[in-house]
PDB file of C-alpha atoms in Angstrom:
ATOM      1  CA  UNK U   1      -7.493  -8.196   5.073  1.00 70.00           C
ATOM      2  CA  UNK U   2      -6.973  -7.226   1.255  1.00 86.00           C
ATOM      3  CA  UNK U   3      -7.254  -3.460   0.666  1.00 91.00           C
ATOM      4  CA  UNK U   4      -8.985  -2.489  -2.400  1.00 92.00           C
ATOM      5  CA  UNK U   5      -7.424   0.441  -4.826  1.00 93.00           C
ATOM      6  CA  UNK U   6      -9.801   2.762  -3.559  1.00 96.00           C
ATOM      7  CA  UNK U   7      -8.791   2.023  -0.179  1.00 97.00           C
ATOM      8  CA  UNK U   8      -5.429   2.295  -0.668  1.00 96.00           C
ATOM      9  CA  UNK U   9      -5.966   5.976  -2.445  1.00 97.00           C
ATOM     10  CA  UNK U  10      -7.706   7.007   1.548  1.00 97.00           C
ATOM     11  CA  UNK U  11      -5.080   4.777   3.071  1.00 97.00           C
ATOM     12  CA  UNK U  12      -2.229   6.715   1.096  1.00 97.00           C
ATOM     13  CA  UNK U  13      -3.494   9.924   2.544  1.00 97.00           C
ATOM     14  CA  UNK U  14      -3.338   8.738   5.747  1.00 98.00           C
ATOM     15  CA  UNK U  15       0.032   7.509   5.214  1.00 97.00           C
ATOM     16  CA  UNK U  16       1.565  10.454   4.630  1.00 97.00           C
ATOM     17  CA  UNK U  17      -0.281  13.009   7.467  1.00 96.00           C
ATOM     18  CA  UNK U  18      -2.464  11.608  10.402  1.00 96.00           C
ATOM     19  CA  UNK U  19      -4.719  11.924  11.974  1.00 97.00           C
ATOM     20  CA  UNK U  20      -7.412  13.543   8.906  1.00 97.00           C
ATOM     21  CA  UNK U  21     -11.015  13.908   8.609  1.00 97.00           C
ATOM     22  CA  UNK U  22     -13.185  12.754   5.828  1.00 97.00           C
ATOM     23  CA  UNK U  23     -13.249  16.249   5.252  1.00 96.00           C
ATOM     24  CA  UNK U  24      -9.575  16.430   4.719  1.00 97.00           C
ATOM     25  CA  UNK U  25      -9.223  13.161   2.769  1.00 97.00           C
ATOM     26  CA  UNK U  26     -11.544  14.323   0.035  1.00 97.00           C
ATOM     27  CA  UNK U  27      -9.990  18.035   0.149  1.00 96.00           C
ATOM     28  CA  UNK U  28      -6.812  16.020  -1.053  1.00 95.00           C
ATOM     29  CA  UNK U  29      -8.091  13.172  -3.867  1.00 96.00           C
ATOM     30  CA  UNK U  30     -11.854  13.882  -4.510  1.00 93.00           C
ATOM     31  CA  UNK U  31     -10.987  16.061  -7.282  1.00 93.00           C
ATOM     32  CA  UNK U  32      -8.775  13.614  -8.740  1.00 94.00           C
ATOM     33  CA  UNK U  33     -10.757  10.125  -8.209  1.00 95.00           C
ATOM     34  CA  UNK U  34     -13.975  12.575  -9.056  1.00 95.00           C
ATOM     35  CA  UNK U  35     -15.162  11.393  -5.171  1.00 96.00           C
ATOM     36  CA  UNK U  36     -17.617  12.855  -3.129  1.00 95.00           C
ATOM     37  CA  UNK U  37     -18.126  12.560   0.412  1.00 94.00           C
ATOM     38  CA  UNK U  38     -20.371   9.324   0.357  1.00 95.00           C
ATOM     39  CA  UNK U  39     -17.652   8.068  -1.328  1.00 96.00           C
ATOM     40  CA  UNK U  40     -14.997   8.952   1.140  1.00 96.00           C
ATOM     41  CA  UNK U  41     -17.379   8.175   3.904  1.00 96.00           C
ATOM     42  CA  UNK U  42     -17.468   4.684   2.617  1.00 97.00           C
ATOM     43  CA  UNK U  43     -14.175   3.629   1.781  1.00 97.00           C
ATOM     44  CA  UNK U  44     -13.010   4.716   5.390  1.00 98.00           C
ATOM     45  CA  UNK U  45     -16.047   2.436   6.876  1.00 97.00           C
ATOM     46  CA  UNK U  46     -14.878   0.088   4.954  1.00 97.00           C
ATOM     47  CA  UNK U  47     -11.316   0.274   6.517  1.00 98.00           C
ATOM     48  CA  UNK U  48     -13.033   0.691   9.560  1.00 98.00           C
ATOM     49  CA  UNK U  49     -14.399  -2.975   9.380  1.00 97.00           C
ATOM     50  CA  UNK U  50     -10.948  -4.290   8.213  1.00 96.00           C
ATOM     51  CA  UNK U  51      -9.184  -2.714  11.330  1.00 97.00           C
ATOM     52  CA  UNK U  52      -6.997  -0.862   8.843  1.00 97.00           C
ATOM     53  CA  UNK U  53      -7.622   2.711  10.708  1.00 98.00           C
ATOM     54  CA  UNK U  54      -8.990   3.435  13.996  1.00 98.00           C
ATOM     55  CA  UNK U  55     -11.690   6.612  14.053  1.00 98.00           C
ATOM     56  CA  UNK U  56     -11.572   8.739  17.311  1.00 97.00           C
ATOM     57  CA  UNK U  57     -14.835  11.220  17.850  1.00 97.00           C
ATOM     58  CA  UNK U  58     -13.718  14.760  17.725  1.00 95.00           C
ATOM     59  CA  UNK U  59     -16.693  16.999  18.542  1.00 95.00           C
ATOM     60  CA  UNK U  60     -18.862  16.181  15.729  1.00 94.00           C
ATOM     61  CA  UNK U  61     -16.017  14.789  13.199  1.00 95.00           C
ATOM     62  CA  UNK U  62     -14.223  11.963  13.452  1.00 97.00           C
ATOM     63  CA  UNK U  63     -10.436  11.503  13.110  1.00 98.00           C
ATOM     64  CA  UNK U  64      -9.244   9.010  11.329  1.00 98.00           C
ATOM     65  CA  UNK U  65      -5.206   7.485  12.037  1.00 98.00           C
ATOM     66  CA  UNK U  66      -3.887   4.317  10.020  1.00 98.00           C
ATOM     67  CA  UNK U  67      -3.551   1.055  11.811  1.00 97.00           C
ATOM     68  CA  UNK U  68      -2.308  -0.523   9.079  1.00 95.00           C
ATOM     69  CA  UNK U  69       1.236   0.575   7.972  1.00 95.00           C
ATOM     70  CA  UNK U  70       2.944   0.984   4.200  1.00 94.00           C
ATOM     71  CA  UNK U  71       4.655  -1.520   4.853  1.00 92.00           C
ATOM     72  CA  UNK U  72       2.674  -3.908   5.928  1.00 92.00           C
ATOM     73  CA  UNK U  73       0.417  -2.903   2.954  1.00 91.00           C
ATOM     74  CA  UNK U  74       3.479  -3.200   0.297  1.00 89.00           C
ATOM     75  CA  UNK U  75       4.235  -7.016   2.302  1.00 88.00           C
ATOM     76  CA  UNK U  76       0.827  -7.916   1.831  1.00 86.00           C
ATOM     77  CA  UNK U  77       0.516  -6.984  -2.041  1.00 84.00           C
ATOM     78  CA  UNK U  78       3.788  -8.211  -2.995  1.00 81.00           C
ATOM     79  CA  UNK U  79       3.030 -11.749  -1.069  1.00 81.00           C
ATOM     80  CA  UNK U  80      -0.550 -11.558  -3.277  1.00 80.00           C
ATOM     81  CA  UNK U  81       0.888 -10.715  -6.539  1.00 78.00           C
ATOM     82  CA  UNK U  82       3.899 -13.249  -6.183  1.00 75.00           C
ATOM     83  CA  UNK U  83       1.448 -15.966  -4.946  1.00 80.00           C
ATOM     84  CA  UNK U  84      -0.905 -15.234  -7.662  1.00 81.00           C
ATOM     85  CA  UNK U  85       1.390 -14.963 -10.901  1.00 77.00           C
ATOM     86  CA  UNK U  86       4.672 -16.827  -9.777  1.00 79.00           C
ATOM     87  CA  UNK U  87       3.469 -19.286  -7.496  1.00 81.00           C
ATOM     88  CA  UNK U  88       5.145 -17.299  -4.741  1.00 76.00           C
ATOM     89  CA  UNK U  89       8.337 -17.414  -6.156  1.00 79.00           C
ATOM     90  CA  UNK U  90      10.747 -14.780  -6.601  1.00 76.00           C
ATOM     91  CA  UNK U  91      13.231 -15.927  -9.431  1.00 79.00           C
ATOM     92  CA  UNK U  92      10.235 -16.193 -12.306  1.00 78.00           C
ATOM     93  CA  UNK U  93       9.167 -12.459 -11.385  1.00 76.00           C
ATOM     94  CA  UNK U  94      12.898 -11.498 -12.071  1.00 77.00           C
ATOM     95  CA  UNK U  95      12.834 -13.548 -14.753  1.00 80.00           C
ATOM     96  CA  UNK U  96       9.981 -11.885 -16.413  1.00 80.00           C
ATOM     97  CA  UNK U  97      10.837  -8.344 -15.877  1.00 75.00           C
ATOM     98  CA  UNK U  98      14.062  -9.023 -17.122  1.00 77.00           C
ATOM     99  CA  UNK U  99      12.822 -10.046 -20.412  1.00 80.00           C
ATOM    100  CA  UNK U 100       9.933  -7.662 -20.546  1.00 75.00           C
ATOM    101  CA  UNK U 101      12.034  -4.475 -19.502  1.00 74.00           C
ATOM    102  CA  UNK U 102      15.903  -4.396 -19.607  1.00 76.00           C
ATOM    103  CA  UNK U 103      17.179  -4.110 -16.611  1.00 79.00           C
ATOM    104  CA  UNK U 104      19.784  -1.311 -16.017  1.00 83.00           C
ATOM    105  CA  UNK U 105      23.049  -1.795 -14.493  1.00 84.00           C
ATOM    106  CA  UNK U 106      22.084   0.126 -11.041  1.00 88.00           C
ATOM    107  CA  UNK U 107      18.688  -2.315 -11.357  1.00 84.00           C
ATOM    108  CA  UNK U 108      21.375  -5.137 -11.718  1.00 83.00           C
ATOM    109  CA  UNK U 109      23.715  -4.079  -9.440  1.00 87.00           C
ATOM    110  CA  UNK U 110      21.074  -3.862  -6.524  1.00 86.00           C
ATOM    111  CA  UNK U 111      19.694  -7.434  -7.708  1.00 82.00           C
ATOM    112  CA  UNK U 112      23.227  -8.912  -6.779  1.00 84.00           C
ATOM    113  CA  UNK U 113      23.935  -6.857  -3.653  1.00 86.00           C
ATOM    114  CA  UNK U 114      20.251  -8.353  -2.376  1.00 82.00           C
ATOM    115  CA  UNK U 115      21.446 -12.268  -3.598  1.00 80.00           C
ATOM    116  CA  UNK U 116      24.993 -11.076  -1.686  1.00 83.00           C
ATOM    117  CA  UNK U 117      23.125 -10.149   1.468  1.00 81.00           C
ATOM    118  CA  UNK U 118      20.449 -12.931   1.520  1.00 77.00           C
ATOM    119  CA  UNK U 119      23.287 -15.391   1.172  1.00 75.00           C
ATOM    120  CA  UNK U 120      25.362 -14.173   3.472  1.00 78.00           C
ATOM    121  CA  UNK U 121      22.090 -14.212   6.540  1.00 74.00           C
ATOM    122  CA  UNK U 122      21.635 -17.799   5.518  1.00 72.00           C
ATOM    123  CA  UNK U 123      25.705 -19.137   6.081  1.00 64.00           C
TER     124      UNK U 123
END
């Protein structure tokens, strides 16, 4: 179930306060993303479909609640990019933002407390 940008602009919104109404979701980024309802509408149909939020009838509106969490979200792009660009490995995206951008000492420090840790669950 890949989320789209757009999606993940509604699904952001829903992250952080649920349950919301289309209402409320283009209140908070239609000015922004220049959106108008239709467009909301859509995008939340859309996630609909994908089981990524669950709608519940409230009078006349509908609330809307996330099904699909941050995280899971963050797992599944990170899995997508890495597969994509690094043939799901790890050390060439490293690799590549170390040459691109230098790395800071806290960026390295936290680099080798993660190798500590992940070598430490596999002995």
């Amino acid at each position: 179930m890949a989320i789209s940008e757009a999606e993940a602009v509604v699904m952001d919104v829903l992250w952080r306060a649920a349950p919301r109404t289309a209402e409320e979701i283009l209140a908070e980024v239609g000015p922004a993303q220049n959106w108008q309802e239709g467009t909301v509408k859509s995008l939340l149909n859309r996630l609909l479909r994908k089981k990524a939020v669950h709608a519940e009838r409230d009078g006349r509106r509908y609330l809307y609640t996330p099904l699909l969490t941050r995280e899971q979200y963050v797992q599944q792009e990170s899995k997508g990019l890495l597969d994509r660009l690094f043939g799901g490995r790890v050390a060439p995206l490293v690799a590549h933002f170390s040459e691109q951008r230098k790395l800071s000492k806290k960026d390295i420090a936290e680099l080798r407390k993660l190798l500590r840790e992940l070598d430490d669950e596999q002995h």
